[in-house]
Amino acid sequence: MKALAFDIGGTKIYSAIINENGEIISEIEKFSTPKTLDGIKEILTNEISKHEFELIAIATAGAVNNENTAVIGSTGNLVEGYHTLDFQSLSDKKVFLENDANAAAWAEYKLGASKGTSVSIMLTLGTGVGGGIIINDRLLKGKSGAAGEMHFKMYPDKRRKCTCGSWDCFEAYTSGTALKRDAEEALNTKDVTTYDVIEGVKNNDSKMIEIFNRWQNDLIIGIQGLANLFDPDCVVLSGSMAQFVDIKKVEDEVNAEIICPAISVRLAEAGNHAGMIGAALLAFGGQN
Amino acid sequence: MKALAFDIGGTKIYSAIINENGEIISEIEKFSTPKTLDGIKEILTNEISKHEFELIAIATAGAVNNENTAVIGSTGNLVEGYHTLDFQSLSDKKVFLENDANAAAWAEYKLGASKGTSVSIMLTLGTGVGGGIIINDRLLKGKSGAAGEMHFKMYPDKRRKCTCGSWDCFEAYTSGTALKRDAEEALNTKDVTTYDVIEGVKNNDSKMIEIFNRWQNDLIIGIQGLANLFDPDCVVLSGSMAQFVDIKKVEDEVNAEIICPAISVRLAEAGNHAGMIGAALLAFGGQN
């Protein structure tokens, strides 16, 4: 069995052929995400016509319904009306969708850092923060497919607006964008980037270290809450910001203040295309 | 089938006979919780010898392992060493244990406010805050049985100590004790009780209303985070503080700022002995 896999994000669309072992067995193709629905459809249709495969597996931004057939609700960084796209109409082969963070969490569970665990949580720390939670061999999907969103509050009193429209979500304190905002607030300037903080830490700049530690402490605080709620075996960190995290320190500090038995904190291992791999493995029938 | 059910808490132990429909079919007996392990054993042994039943179902304070045979770790408000108690040794009938909040959540799911839902969260707002989460007909237990603890953080910067030893947990802002602390902080006195605030609200005292609203807002903020994580059908509120909550307002304000489809917020319906009832239903083999 071969799956034609896509990863549809706000800025890029990727595609590749993936086998039942979760191996990418083709070139990976990359497109800028079109600003129109027809543009997105055209990319998908073109790829579908070019390849031979048994099913189509799509990791996408946005929440995916429990039937794995459609995106529900609006997806801020994709074209308006994206959730009306009838993916199945594009092919006579089965089309399977899953949220990109959920799909990547599944790849980690099947092939990567959380393999063999009973309860795992993946946090994707990038421009935003994604989440995927696996409990006893199943993704946590919720009543409608929207579960696993890392939008729990870090303050109750409306300090920092979140991309979701609400205030003070975990995402607003632990994304790459959040580190820039931490720096803006600490230095009282808009003229500072995430990169500046990371470089400053490398160069032993005490102010930048303080800013980074605040960001990392917010990550620790959030993971402590997740640990007490889910009693997970492990929390897996992925995304562009994960590489800067002091994994050992985070694990130690989390475990020092939780009431469930100790958890493991790990870096993701399934690679940059974990979303496509996880979607393919799920589409092949991965969940019990 | 009849179960001899117990509810073992920090101050009281209850016991009753419960049938397979979850009906209490005996007098409910009530004891003060002894300060020694032998004292607790004596109560259990006495009740066991007095009744006829097919199994023993215990709702207990503390986290219960995934085998439902023992409490794991220490339980702050029960005698030291409680987790070493070998409950099965007290009878030749099957002894089944579950955490009291989990058991009560199960009773709500089978007979009460969350009946027929696929994902539900129960919050018990009493002296402390308990939690029970049910996902697709199963209690969320985690790797070791300790899941469902409402100890996620309301602030990241160490303001209010929690009973769990950490800081700023949801429990520390939404329990009855928390309302007293809110009042102490707002009025700058130790000489104020939870009851004073509730009475003040009834008498239209604007300061007490402000204090109560802060407490209720913290509840709303916490439920919003849980909603985004679990995408539940409903959140059920139980415990002595639940009766004071403006359920409609909480539901409306939660739904105004979450990214999953709307949730329902409901008062518990399974009564004061939901813990014993849920433990009995679980012991009879309730979970798939």
Coordinates of C-alpha atoms in Angstrom, one line a residue:
Chain A
M1 CA 0.0 0.0 0.0
K2 CA 1.1 3.5 -0.8
A3 CA -0.4 6.8 0.3
L4 CA -0.2 10.1 -1.4
A5 CA 0.4 12.4 1.6
F6 CA -0.1 16.1 1.8
D7 CA 0.8 18.6 4.5
I8 CA -1.3 21.7 4.1
G9 CA -0.2 24.6 6.2
G10 CA -0.7 28.4 6.1
T11 CA 2.5 29.1 4.1
K12 CA 3.5 25.8 2.5
I13 CA 2.0 22.6 1.1
Y14 CA 4.1 19.5 0.9
S15 CA 3.4 16.2 -0.7
A16 CA 5.1 12.8 -0.9
I17 CA 4.4 9.1 -1.4
I18 CA 4.6 7.1 1.9
N19 CA 4.5 3.4 2.4
E20 CA 2.9 1.3 5.2
N21 CA 6.1 1.5 7.3
G22 CA 5.8 5.3 7.3
E23 CA 8.8 5.7 5.0
I24 CA 8.8 8.5 2.4
I25 CA 9.6 6.8 -0.9
S26 CA 9.4 9.7 -3.3
E27 CA 10.8 13.2 -3.7
I28 CA 9.1 15.6 -1.3
E29 CA 7.4 18.3 -3.3
K30 CA 6.9 21.8 -1.9
F31 CA 4.5 24.6 -2.9
S32 CA 3.6 28.0 -1.6
T33 CA 0.0 27.8 -0.2
P34 CA -2.3 29.6 -2.7
K35 CA -4.5 32.4 -1.4
T36 CA -7.5 30.9 -3.1
L37 CA -9.5 27.6 -2.6
D38 CA -9.2 26.9 -6.3
G39 CA -5.4 27.3 -6.1
I40 CA -5.2 24.7 -3.3
K41 CA -7.5 22.4 -5.2
E42 CA -5.3 22.7 -8.3
I43 CA -2.2 21.7 -6.4
L44 CA -3.9 18.6 -4.9
T45 CA -5.5 17.6 -8.2
N46 CA -2.2 17.9 -10.1
E47 CA -0.4 15.7 -7.6
I48 CA -3.2 13.2 -7.6
S49 CA -3.0 12.9 -11.3
K50 CA 0.8 12.5 -11.3
H51 CA 1.2 9.6 -8.9
E52 CA 0.1 6.0 -8.3
F53 CA -1.2 5.2 -4.8
E54 CA -4.0 3.4 -2.9
L55 CA -5.2 6.3 -0.7
I56 CA -4.7 10.0 0.1
A57 CA -3.6 11.1 3.5
I58 CA -3.7 14.8 4.4
A59 CA -2.2 16.5 7.5
T60 CA -3.8 19.9 7.6
A61 CA -3.9 23.0 9.7
G62 CA -7.3 23.3 11.5
A63 CA -9.4 20.9 13.5
V64 CA -10.6 17.8 11.5
N65 CA -13.9 16.1 12.2
N66 CA -14.2 12.7 13.9
E67 CA -15.0 11.1 10.5
N68 CA -11.6 12.4 9.2
T69 CA -13.3 13.9 6.1
A70 CA -13.3 17.6 6.6
V71 CA -11.9 20.6 8.5
I72 CA -14.4 22.1 10.9
G73 CA -14.6 25.8 11.5
S74 CA -12.3 28.5 10.3
T75 CA -8.6 28.2 10.1
G76 CA -7.0 31.5 10.7
N77 CA -3.9 31.1 8.5
L78 CA -5.7 29.5 5.6
V79 CA -8.0 30.9 2.9
E80 CA -11.6 31.7 4.1
G81 CA -13.9 28.9 3.2
Y82 CA -11.2 26.2 3.5
H83 CA -13.4 24.2 5.7
T84 CA -16.0 23.9 2.8
L85 CA -13.4 22.1 0.6
D86 CA -14.8 18.6 -0.3
F87 CA -11.5 16.7 -0.3
Q88 CA -13.1 13.4 -1.2
S89 CA -14.5 14.9 -4.4
L90 CA -10.9 15.3 -5.7
S91 CA -10.3 11.5 -6.1
D92 CA -12.0 8.2 -6.3
K93 CA -9.5 6.8 -3.8
K94 CA -10.2 7.1 -0.1
V95 CA -9.2 10.6 1.3
F96 CA -8.2 10.7 5.0
L97 CA -7.7 14.0 6.9
E98 CA -6.2 14.7 10.3
N99 CA -5.0 17.8 12.0
D100 CA -1.3 18.3 11.4
A101 CA -0.3 18.3 15.1
N102 CA -2.4 15.2 15.8
A103 CA -0.9 13.5 12.8
A104 CA 2.7 14.4 13.8
A105 CA 1.9 13.1 17.4
W106 CA 0.8 9.8 15.9
A107 CA 4.1 9.5 13.9
E108 CA 6.0 10.1 17.1
Y109 CA 3.9 7.4 18.8
K110 CA 4.3 4.9 16.0
L111 CA 7.9 5.5 15.0
G112 CA 9.5 8.2 17.2
A113 CA 9.9 9.6 20.7
S114 CA 6.7 8.3 22.3
K115 CA 6.8 4.8 20.8
G116 CA 5.5 2.2 23.3
T117 CA 3.8 4.7 25.7
S118 CA 0.2 4.5 26.8
V119 CA -0.4 8.2 27.3
S120 CA 1.7 10.9 25.4
I121 CA 1.3 14.5 24.6
M122 CA 3.1 16.2 21.8
L123 CA 3.7 20.0 21.8
T124 CA 4.8 21.6 18.5
L125 CA 6.5 24.8 19.4
G126 CA 6.7 26.9 16.2
T127 CA 5.2 30.2 15.1
G128 CA 2.2 29.0 17.1
V129 CA 1.8 26.0 19.4
G130 CA 0.1 22.7 18.2
G131 CA -0.9 19.8 20.3
G132 CA -1.6 16.1 19.9
I133 CA -2.6 13.8 22.7
I134 CA -2.7 10.0 22.5
I135 CA -4.4 7.9 25.1
N136 CA -4.4 4.1 25.1
D137 CA -3.6 3.9 21.3
R138 CA -6.1 6.5 20.2
L139 CA -5.9 10.2 19.4
L140 CA -7.9 12.4 21.8
K141 CA -10.4 14.0 19.4
G142 CA -13.2 15.2 21.6
K143 CA -16.9 15.4 20.7
S144 CA -16.3 17.0 17.3
G145 CA -12.6 16.5 16.5
A146 CA -11.3 19.8 18.0
A147 CA -9.5 18.4 21.1
G148 CA -5.8 18.8 21.9
E149 CA -5.7 22.6 21.4
M150 CA -3.1 24.2 23.7
H151 CA -5.3 27.1 24.6
F152 CA -5.5 26.9 28.3
K153 CA -4.8 30.1 30.2
M154 CA -1.6 31.2 31.8
Y155 CA -3.2 34.2 33.5
P156 CA -6.9 34.8 34.3
D157 CA -6.8 38.6 33.9
K158 CA -6.4 39.3 30.2
R159 CA -2.8 40.4 29.7
R160 CA -1.8 39.1 26.3
K161 CA -4.1 38.6 23.3
C162 CA -3.9 35.1 21.7
T163 CA -4.2 34.3 18.0
C164 CA -7.4 32.4 18.9
G165 CA -9.2 35.6 19.8
S166 CA -9.1 34.9 23.6
W167 CA -6.4 35.9 26.1
D168 CA -3.3 34.5 27.7
C169 CA -3.4 31.0 26.2
F170 CA -0.4 28.6 26.6
E171 CA 0.3 29.2 22.9
A172 CA 0.6 33.0 23.5
Y173 CA 3.5 32.3 26.0
T174 CA 5.3 29.3 24.5
S175 CA 5.4 29.9 20.8
G176 CA 8.3 31.5 18.9
T177 CA 6.2 34.6 18.5
A178 CA 5.7 34.5 22.3
L179 CA 9.5 34.7 22.9
K180 CA 9.6 37.8 20.7
R181 CA 6.8 39.3 22.8
D182 CA 8.5 38.4 26.0
A183 CA 11.6 40.2 24.6
E184 CA 9.6 43.2 23.5
E185 CA 8.0 43.6 26.9
A186 CA 11.3 43.1 28.8
L187 CA 13.3 45.5 26.6
N188 CA 10.5 47.9 25.9
T189 CA 11.1 47.9 22.2
K190 CA 9.5 46.4 19.1
D191 CA 12.9 46.1 17.5
V192 CA 13.9 42.7 18.8
T193 CA 13.4 39.2 17.2
T194 CA 13.1 35.6 18.5
Y195 CA 16.5 35.2 16.7
D196 CA 18.0 38.0 18.8
V197 CA 17.1 36.3 22.0
I198 CA 18.4 32.9 20.9
E199 CA 21.7 34.5 19.7
G200 CA 21.9 36.5 23.0
V201 CA 21.6 33.3 25.0
K202 CA 24.4 31.7 22.9
N203 CA 26.6 34.7 23.6
N204 CA 25.8 34.6 27.3
D205 CA 23.9 37.9 27.4
S206 CA 22.3 37.9 30.9
K207 CA 19.3 39.9 29.8
M208 CA 18.5 37.6 26.9
I209 CA 19.1 34.6 29.2
E210 CA 16.5 36.1 31.6
I211 CA 14.0 36.5 28.8
F212 CA 14.5 33.0 27.5
N213 CA 14.2 31.6 31.0
R214 CA 10.9 33.3 31.5
W215 CA 9.7 31.7 28.2
Q216 CA 11.0 28.3 29.2
N217 CA 9.4 28.6 32.7
D218 CA 6.0 29.3 31.1
L219 CA 6.6 26.0 29.1
I220 CA 7.4 24.2 32.4
I221 CA 4.3 25.6 34.1
G222 CA 2.1 24.5 31.2
I223 CA 3.5 21.0 31.1
Q224 CA 3.0 20.6 34.8
G225 CA -0.7 21.3 34.3
L226 CA -0.9 18.9 31.4
A227 CA 0.9 16.2 33.5
N228 CA -1.6 16.5 36.4
L229 CA -4.5 16.3 34.0
F230 CA -3.3 13.4 31.8
D231 CA -0.7 11.5 33.9
P232 CA 1.2 10.9 30.7
D233 CA 4.3 8.7 30.2
C234 CA 5.9 11.5 28.2
V235 CA 5.7 14.9 26.6
V236 CA 7.3 15.2 23.2
L237 CA 8.6 18.6 22.1
S238 CA 8.8 19.4 18.4
G239 CA 8.8 22.4 16.1
S240 CA 11.4 25.0 15.4
M241 CA 11.6 26.2 19.0
A242 CA 12.1 22.8 20.6
Q243 CA 15.8 22.7 19.8
F244 CA 16.4 25.6 22.1
V245 CA 14.7 24.0 25.1
D246 CA 16.9 22.6 27.9
I247 CA 15.1 19.3 27.9
K248 CA 16.7 17.9 31.0
K249 CA 16.0 21.1 33.0
V250 CA 12.4 21.1 31.8
E251 CA 11.9 17.5 32.8
D252 CA 13.5 18.0 36.2
E253 CA 11.5 21.1 37.0
V254 CA 8.2 19.6 35.8
N255 CA 8.7 16.5 37.9
A256 CA 9.6 18.5 41.0
E257 CA 6.0 19.9 41.2
I258 CA 3.5 17.4 39.9
I259 CA 1.3 15.0 41.8
C260 CA 1.3 12.2 39.2
P261 CA 4.3 9.9 38.9
A262 CA 7.3 11.4 37.0
I263 CA 7.0 12.0 33.3
S264 CA 9.6 12.0 30.6
V265 CA 10.2 15.0 28.4
R266 CA 11.7 14.2 25.0
L267 CA 12.6 15.8 21.7
A268 CA 10.7 14.6 18.7
E269 CA 12.4 12.1 16.5
A270 CA 10.1 11.5 13.5
G271 CA 11.5 14.4 11.5
N272 CA 10.2 17.5 9.7
H273 CA 7.5 15.5 7.8
A274 CA 6.0 13.7 10.8
G275 CA 2.7 15.2 9.9
M276 CA 2.5 13.5 6.5
I277 CA 3.9 10.3 8.0
G278 CA 1.4 10.2 10.8
A279 CA -1.5 11.0 8.5
A280 CA -0.5 8.2 6.2
L281 CA -0.2 5.7 9.1
L282 CA -3.6 6.7 10.4
A283 CA -5.1 6.5 6.9
F284 CA -3.7 2.9 6.6
G285 CA -5.8 2.1 9.7
G286 CA -3.4 2.7 12.5
Q287 CA -5.9 3.3 15.4
N288 CA -7.6 0.4 17.1
Chain B
M1 CA -26.0 -8.4 42.3
K2 CA -25.4 -6.2 45.3
A3 CA -22.3 -4.2 46.1
L4 CA -21.2 -3.1 49.6
A5 CA -20.0 0.4 48.8
F6 CA -17.8 2.7 50.8
D7 CA -16.8 6.3 50.4
I8 CA -13.6 7.0 52.3
G9 CA -12.8 10.6 52.7
G10 CA -10.5 12.7 55.0
T11 CA -13.3 13.4 57.6
K12 CA -16.1 10.8 57.0
I13 CA -16.5 7.3 55.8
Y14 CA -19.9 6.3 54.4
S15 CA -21.2 2.9 53.5
A16 CA -24.3 1.5 51.8
I17 CA -25.6 -1.4 49.8
I18 CA -26.1 -0.6 46.1
N19 CA -27.8 -2.6 43.4
E20 CA -26.9 -3.0 39.7
N21 CA -29.1 0.0 38.8
G22 CA -27.0 2.2 41.0
E23 CA -29.8 2.4 43.6
I24 CA -29.0 2.6 47.3
I25 CA -31.0 -0.1 48.9
S26 CA -29.9 0.1 52.5
E27 CA -29.5 2.7 55.2
I28 CA -26.5 4.9 54.6
E29 CA -24.0 4.5 57.5
K30 CA -21.7 7.3 58.5
F31 CA -18.5 7.3 60.5
S32 CA -15.8 9.8 61.4
T33 CA -12.6 8.8 59.6
P34 CA -10.2 7.2 62.2
K35 CA -6.7 8.7 62.5
T36 CA -5.2 5.2 62.3
L37 CA -4.9 2.6 59.6
D38 CA -6.3 0.0 62.0
G39 CA -9.2 2.2 62.8
I40 CA -10.1 2.4 59.1
K41 CA -9.7 -1.3 58.7
E42 CA -12.0 -2.0 61.7
I43 CA -14.8 0.0 60.2
L44 CA -14.5 -1.7 56.8
T45 CA -14.2 -5.2 58.5
N46 CA -17.3 -4.5 60.7
E47 CA -19.4 -3.5 57.7
I48 CA -18.2 -6.4 55.6
S49 CA -19.3 -8.8 58.4
K50 CA -22.7 -7.2 58.8
H51 CA -24.0 -7.4 55.2
E52 CA -24.6 -9.7 52.3
F53 CA -23.3 -8.7 48.9
E54 CA -21.4 -10.0 45.9
L55 CA -18.6 -7.4 45.7
I56 CA -17.1 -4.4 47.5
A57 CA -16.8 -1.0 45.8
I58 CA -14.8 1.7 47.4
A59 CA -14.7 5.4 46.3
T60 CA -11.7 6.8 48.1
A61 CA -9.7 10.0 48.4
G62 CA -6.4 9.7 46.5
A63 CA -5.4 8.4 43.2
V64 CA -6.2 4.7 42.5
N65 CA -4.0 2.5 40.3
N66 CA -5.1 1.2 36.9
E67 CA -5.8 -2.2 38.4
N68 CA -8.3 -0.6 40.8
T69 CA -6.8 -2.4 43.8
A70 CA -4.8 0.2 45.7
V71 CA -4.3 3.9 46.3
I72 CA -1.0 5.2 44.9
G73 CA 1.2 7.7 46.7
S74 CA 0.2 9.7 49.7
T75 CA -3.2 11.2 50.3
G76 CA -2.8 14.5 52.2
N77 CA -6.0 14.3 54.3
L78 CA -5.8 10.6 55.2
V79 CA -3.6 8.8 57.6
E80 CA 0.0 8.2 56.6
G81 CA 0.5 4.8 55.1
Y82 CA -3.1 4.7 53.8
H83 CA -1.7 3.7 50.4
T84 CA -0.2 0.5 51.9
L85 CA -3.7 -0.8 53.0
D86 CA -4.3 -4.1 51.3
F87 CA -8.1 -3.8 50.7
Q88 CA -8.5 -7.1 49.0
S89 CA -7.2 -8.9 52.2
L90 CA -10.3 -7.7 54.1
S91 CA -12.7 -10.0 52.1
D92 CA -12.9 -13.0 49.9
K93 CA -15.2 -11.1 47.7
K94 CA -13.8 -8.9 44.9
V95 CA -12.8 -5.5 46.2
F96 CA -12.8 -2.7 43.6
L97 CA -11.4 0.8 44.2
E98 CA -11.7 4.1 42.3
N99 CA -10.8 7.7 43.2
D100 CA -13.9 9.4 44.6
A101 CA -14.1 12.2 42.0
N102 CA -13.7 9.6 39.2
A103 CA -16.4 7.5 40.7
A104 CA -18.8 10.4 41.1
A105 CA -18.1 11.4 37.5
W106 CA -19.0 7.9 36.4
A107 CA -22.3 8.1 38.3
E108 CA -23.1 11.3 36.5
Y109 CA -22.3 9.7 33.2
K110 CA -24.3 6.6 33.8
L111 CA -27.3 8.1 35.7
G112 CA -27.0 11.9 35.9
A113 CA -26.1 15.1 34.2
S114 CA -23.6 13.8 31.6
K115 CA -25.6 10.7 30.6
G116 CA -25.3 10.0 26.9
T117 CA -22.2 12.2 26.3
S118 CA -19.0 11.1 24.6
V119 CA -16.7 13.4 26.5
S120 CA -17.5 14.9 29.9
I121 CA -15.5 16.5 32.7
M122 CA -16.8 16.6 36.3
L123 CA -15.5 19.2 38.7
T124 CA -16.2 18.8 42.4
L125 CA -16.0 22.2 44.0
G126 CA -15.7 21.6 47.7
T127 CA -13.0 22.2 50.3
G128 CA -10.7 21.2 47.5
V129 CA -11.4 20.6 43.8
G130 CA -11.7 17.1 42.4
G131 CA -11.9 16.1 38.8
G132 CA -13.1 13.1 36.7
I133 CA -12.9 12.9 33.0
I134 CA -14.7 10.4 30.8
I135 CA -13.7 9.9 27.1
N136 CA -15.6 7.5 24.9
D137 CA -17.0 5.4 27.7
R138 CA -13.8 5.2 29.7
L139 CA -12.4 7.1 32.7
L140 CA -9.2 9.0 31.9
K141 CA -6.7 7.3 34.2
G142 CA -3.3 8.0 32.7
K143 CA -0.2 5.8 32.9
S144 CA -0.6 5.1 36.6
G145 CA -4.2 6.0 37.5
A146 CA -3.4 9.6 38.7
A147 CA -5.0 11.5 35.8
G148 CA -7.9 14.0 36.1
E149 CA -6.3 16.1 38.8
M150 CA -7.3 19.8 38.5
H151 CA -3.8 21.1 39.3
F152 CA -3.1 23.1 36.2
K153 CA -1.8 26.6 36.9
M154 CA -3.7 29.9 36.9
Y155 CA -0.6 32.0 37.2
P156 CA 3.0 31.1 36.2
D157 CA 4.7 33.2 38.9
K158 CA 4.1 31.6 42.3
R159 CA 1.4 33.7 44.0
R160 CA -0.7 31.3 46.0
K161 CA 0.4 28.0 47.5
C162 CA -1.7 24.9 46.7
T163 CA -2.5 22.0 48.9
C164 CA -0.5 19.8 46.5
G165 CA 2.7 21.5 47.4
S166 CA 3.0 23.5 44.2
W167 CA 1.6 26.9 43.3
D168 CA -1.4 28.5 41.8
C169 CA -3.3 25.4 40.8
F170 CA -6.9 25.6 39.6
E171 CA -7.9 24.1 42.9
A172 CA -6.3 27.0 44.8
Y173 CA -8.6 29.4 43.0
T174 CA -11.9 27.6 42.6
S175 CA -12.4 25.6 45.8
G176 CA -14.4 26.8 48.8
T177 CA -11.2 27.5 50.6
A178 CA -10.1 29.6 47.6
L179 CA -13.1 31.8 47.9
K180 CA -12.1 32.5 51.6
R181 CA -8.6 33.4 50.4
D182 CA -10.0 35.7 47.7
A183 CA -12.0 37.4 50.4
E184 CA -9.0 37.6 52.8
E185 CA -6.9 39.2 50.1
A186 CA -9.6 41.6 48.9
L187 CA -10.5 42.7 52.5
N188 CA -7.1 42.4 54.0
T189 CA -8.3 40.4 56.9
K190 CA -8.2 36.8 58.1
D191 CA -11.5 37.3 59.7
V192 CA -13.8 36.4 56.8
T193 CA -15.3 33.1 55.8
T194 CA -16.6 31.5 52.6
Y195 CA -20.0 31.8 54.2
D196 CA -19.6 35.5 54.7
V197 CA -19.0 36.0 51.0
I198 CA -22.0 33.8 50.0
E199 CA -24.3 35.7 52.5
G200 CA -22.9 39.0 51.3
V201 CA -23.8 38.1 47.7
K202 CA -27.3 37.2 48.8
N203 CA -27.6 40.6 50.5
N204 CA -26.4 42.4 47.5
D205 CA -23.1 43.6 49.1
S206 CA -21.1 45.0 46.2
K207 CA -17.7 44.1 47.6
M208 CA -18.8 40.5 48.3
I209 CA -20.2 40.3 44.8
E210 CA -16.9 41.5 43.4
I211 CA -15.0 38.8 45.4
F212 CA -17.5 36.1 44.3
N213 CA -17.2 37.2 40.7
R214 CA -13.5 37.0 40.8
W215 CA -13.8 33.4 42.1
Q216 CA -16.4 32.5 39.4
N217 CA -14.2 34.1 36.7
D218 CA -11.3 31.9 37.7
L219 CA -13.7 28.9 37.3
I220 CA -14.7 30.2 33.8
I221 CA -11.0 30.6 32.8
G222 CA -10.2 27.1 33.9
I223 CA -13.1 25.6 32.2
Q224 CA -12.2 27.4 28.9
G225 CA -8.8 25.7 29.0
L226 CA -10.3 22.3 29.7
A227 CA -12.8 22.8 26.9
N228 CA -10.0 23.6 24.4
L229 CA -8.0 20.5 25.5
F230 CA -10.8 18.0 25.6
D231 CA -13.6 19.4 23.3
P232 CA -16.1 17.9 25.8
D233 CA -19.9 17.7 25.4
C234 CA -20.3 19.0 28.9
V235 CA -18.7 20.1 32.2
V236 CA -20.6 19.0 35.3
L237 CA -20.2 20.9 38.5
S238 CA -20.7 19.2 41.8
G239 CA -19.7 19.7 45.4
S240 CA -20.8 22.2 48.1
M241 CA -19.8 25.3 46.1
A242 CA -21.5 24.3 42.8
Q243 CA -24.9 25.5 44.1
F244 CA -23.6 29.1 44.3
V245 CA -22.4 29.2 40.7
D246 CA -24.4 31.0 38.0
I247 CA -24.4 28.1 35.6
K248 CA -25.9 30.0 32.7
K249 CA -23.4 32.8 33.0
V250 CA -20.5 30.4 33.3
E251 CA -21.7 28.4 30.2
D252 CA -22.2 31.6 28.2
E253 CA -18.8 33.1 29.1
V254 CA -17.0 29.8 28.5
N255 CA -18.5 29.5 25.1
A256 CA -17.7 33.1 24.1
E257 CA -14.0 32.4 24.2
I258 CA -13.2 28.8 23.2
I259 CA -12.1 27.4 19.9
C260 CA -14.0 24.0 20.1
P261 CA -17.7 23.9 19.4
A262 CA -19.9 25.1 22.3
I263 CA -20.0 23.0 25.5
S264 CA -22.8 22.6 28.0
V265 CA -22.2 23.4 31.7
R266 CA -24.5 21.6 34.1
L267 CA -25.1 20.9 37.8
A268 CA -24.6 17.4 39.0
E269 CA -27.7 15.3 39.4
A270 CA -26.6 12.0 40.9
G271 CA -26.7 13.2 44.5
N272 CA -24.5 13.3 47.5
H273 CA -23.5 9.7 47.3
A274 CA -22.5 9.7 43.6
G275 CA -19.1 8.4 44.6
M276 CA -20.4 5.2 46.1
I277 CA -22.9 4.8 43.3
G278 CA -20.2 5.3 40.6
A279 CA -17.8 3.0 42.3
A280 CA -20.5 0.3 42.5
L281 CA -21.4 0.7 38.8
L282 CA -17.7 0.5 37.8
A283 CA -17.2 -2.5 40.0
F284 CA -20.2 -4.3 38.4
G285 CA -18.2 -3.9 35.1
G286 CA -19.4 -0.6 33.8
Q287 CA -16.5 0.3 31.5
N288 CA -16.1 -1.3 28.1

